[in-house]
């Protein structure tokens, strides 16, 4: 799957991921109205609204981008109907040939991680049958339980030719509280980065490992160091747009081959119509605003990478 991701990045010239993090408050009134007329103001109604919203955005951007990242929390808040909307979104994006990164941030003791890995990347056995539950292509993993919490995900990736993005240095303001703590004089995130590189060593696609890392766009200096510590790991870089990250901050997340990073924006794309610069599209044409925001993001990152050459 890492090869597919790379091929799609090369084909689209867009090292970007559209984050599908649908909050009900972003869903235009006409879509909410239709969903509520059919299902009432219920969890089912909310789930139908976010699904229709996602679908329209995907229909408007899928040809420009290699991948999407649905964040499962945004669906889980609507309970079982929300999870059904998550699965519909995953399947729809795959039918559009997009690489799907399930942002699930799981990680637990070994046996529990194994169940998460089976549910999201692998297949669960039921008698003589086996079923792929959610069937994303990549998932995000929290490594802070250590190797036995990560290994079951790696094992399933090997079997299924899928991949991981493991949290190393997160984009949020408090990420330094623990991640920057010095251990033997070095920040914890560097040690985690080294371990991600090790976990990835025998999981190579061609040039890159399918065991990747997450490093926030909001920490460009740390990104530069981590790029060197994990030369063969693809880095998922969230924090562009709504959290303040800009193209110029991101050049050191990439390798000299122009690859090695994929930048996520969620609110900045899916709720673009709420921003002043895209207000002309209006609520009715929200998905066209998303397309314009994707084009602007591709141009911003492309220009920054060109300048850095
Ligand atoms: O793993 C992630 O994707 C992630 C890691 C991180 O360090 N920071 C971060 O923002 N994310 C996710 O990336 C998305 C960012 O959303 P926006 O800030 O709206 O672009 C959310 O789904 C976050 O959960």
Coordinates of N, CA and C in Angstrom, one line a residue, residues 14 38 40 43 45 65-67 75 78 80 103 123 132 150 169 185 202-203 236 244-245 258 260:
X14 N 0.6 15.9 -5.5 CA 0.0 16.4 -4.4 C 0.3 15.6 -3.1
X38 N -35.8 12.9 6.8 CA -35.8 11.5 6.6 C -35.7 10.7 7.9
X40 N -35.3 12.2 11.2 CA -35.6 13.0 12.5 C -34.2 13.5 13.0
X43 N -29.5 10.3 16.0 CA -28.2 9.8 15.7 C -28.1 9.4 14.2
X45 N -30.1 10.5 11.9 CA -30.1 11.7 11.1 C -28.8 12.4 10.9
X65 N -6.2 14.3 -5.4 CA -5.5 13.9 -4.1 C -5.2 12.4 -4.1
X66 N -4.2 12.0 -3.4 CA -3.9 10.6 -3.2 C -4.7 9.9 -2.1
X67 N -5.0 10.7 -1.1 CA -5.5 10.0 0.1 C -6.4 10.8 1.0
X75 N -17.0 10.3 14.0 CA -18.1 9.4 13.7 C -18.6 8.7 14.9
X78 N -21.4 9.9 17.2 CA -22.8 9.6 16.8 C -23.1 8.1 17.0
X80 N -23.4 4.1 17.0 CA -23.4 3.0 16.0 C -23.7 3.6 14.6
X103 N -7.8 7.3 10.9 CA -7.2 8.0 12.1 C -7.9 7.4 13.3
X123 N -8.4 -9.2 9.0 CA -9.7 -9.9 8.8 C -10.0 -10.7 10.1
X132 N -13.3 -8.6 6.7 CA -12.6 -7.4 7.0 C -13.6 -6.4 7.6
X150 N 2.6 -2.3 19.6 CA 2.7 -1.9 18.2 C 2.8 -3.1 17.3
X169 N 5.7 12.9 17.3 CA 5.7 14.3 17.9 C 4.4 14.9 17.4
X185 N 19.5 13.0 28.1 CA 19.8 14.2 27.4 C 19.1 14.3 26.0
X202 N 12.3 -4.0 8.6 CA 12.0 -5.1 7.8 C 10.6 -5.1 7.2
X203 N 10.1 -3.8 7.0 CA 8.8 -3.6 6.4 C 8.9 -2.7 5.3
X236 N 3.4 11.4 8.2 CA 2.1 12.0 8.1 C 2.2 13.3 8.9
X244 N -2.4 26.2 12.0 CA -1.4 27.2 11.7 C -0.2 26.8 10.8
X245 N -0.1 25.6 10.5 CA 1.0 25.1 9.7 C 0.9 25.7 8.2
X258 N 12.0 14.5 -2.9 CA 10.6 15.2 -3.0 C 9.5 14.4 -2.4
X260 N 8.4 11.4 1.0 CA 8.7 11.1 2.4 C 7.7 11.8 3.3

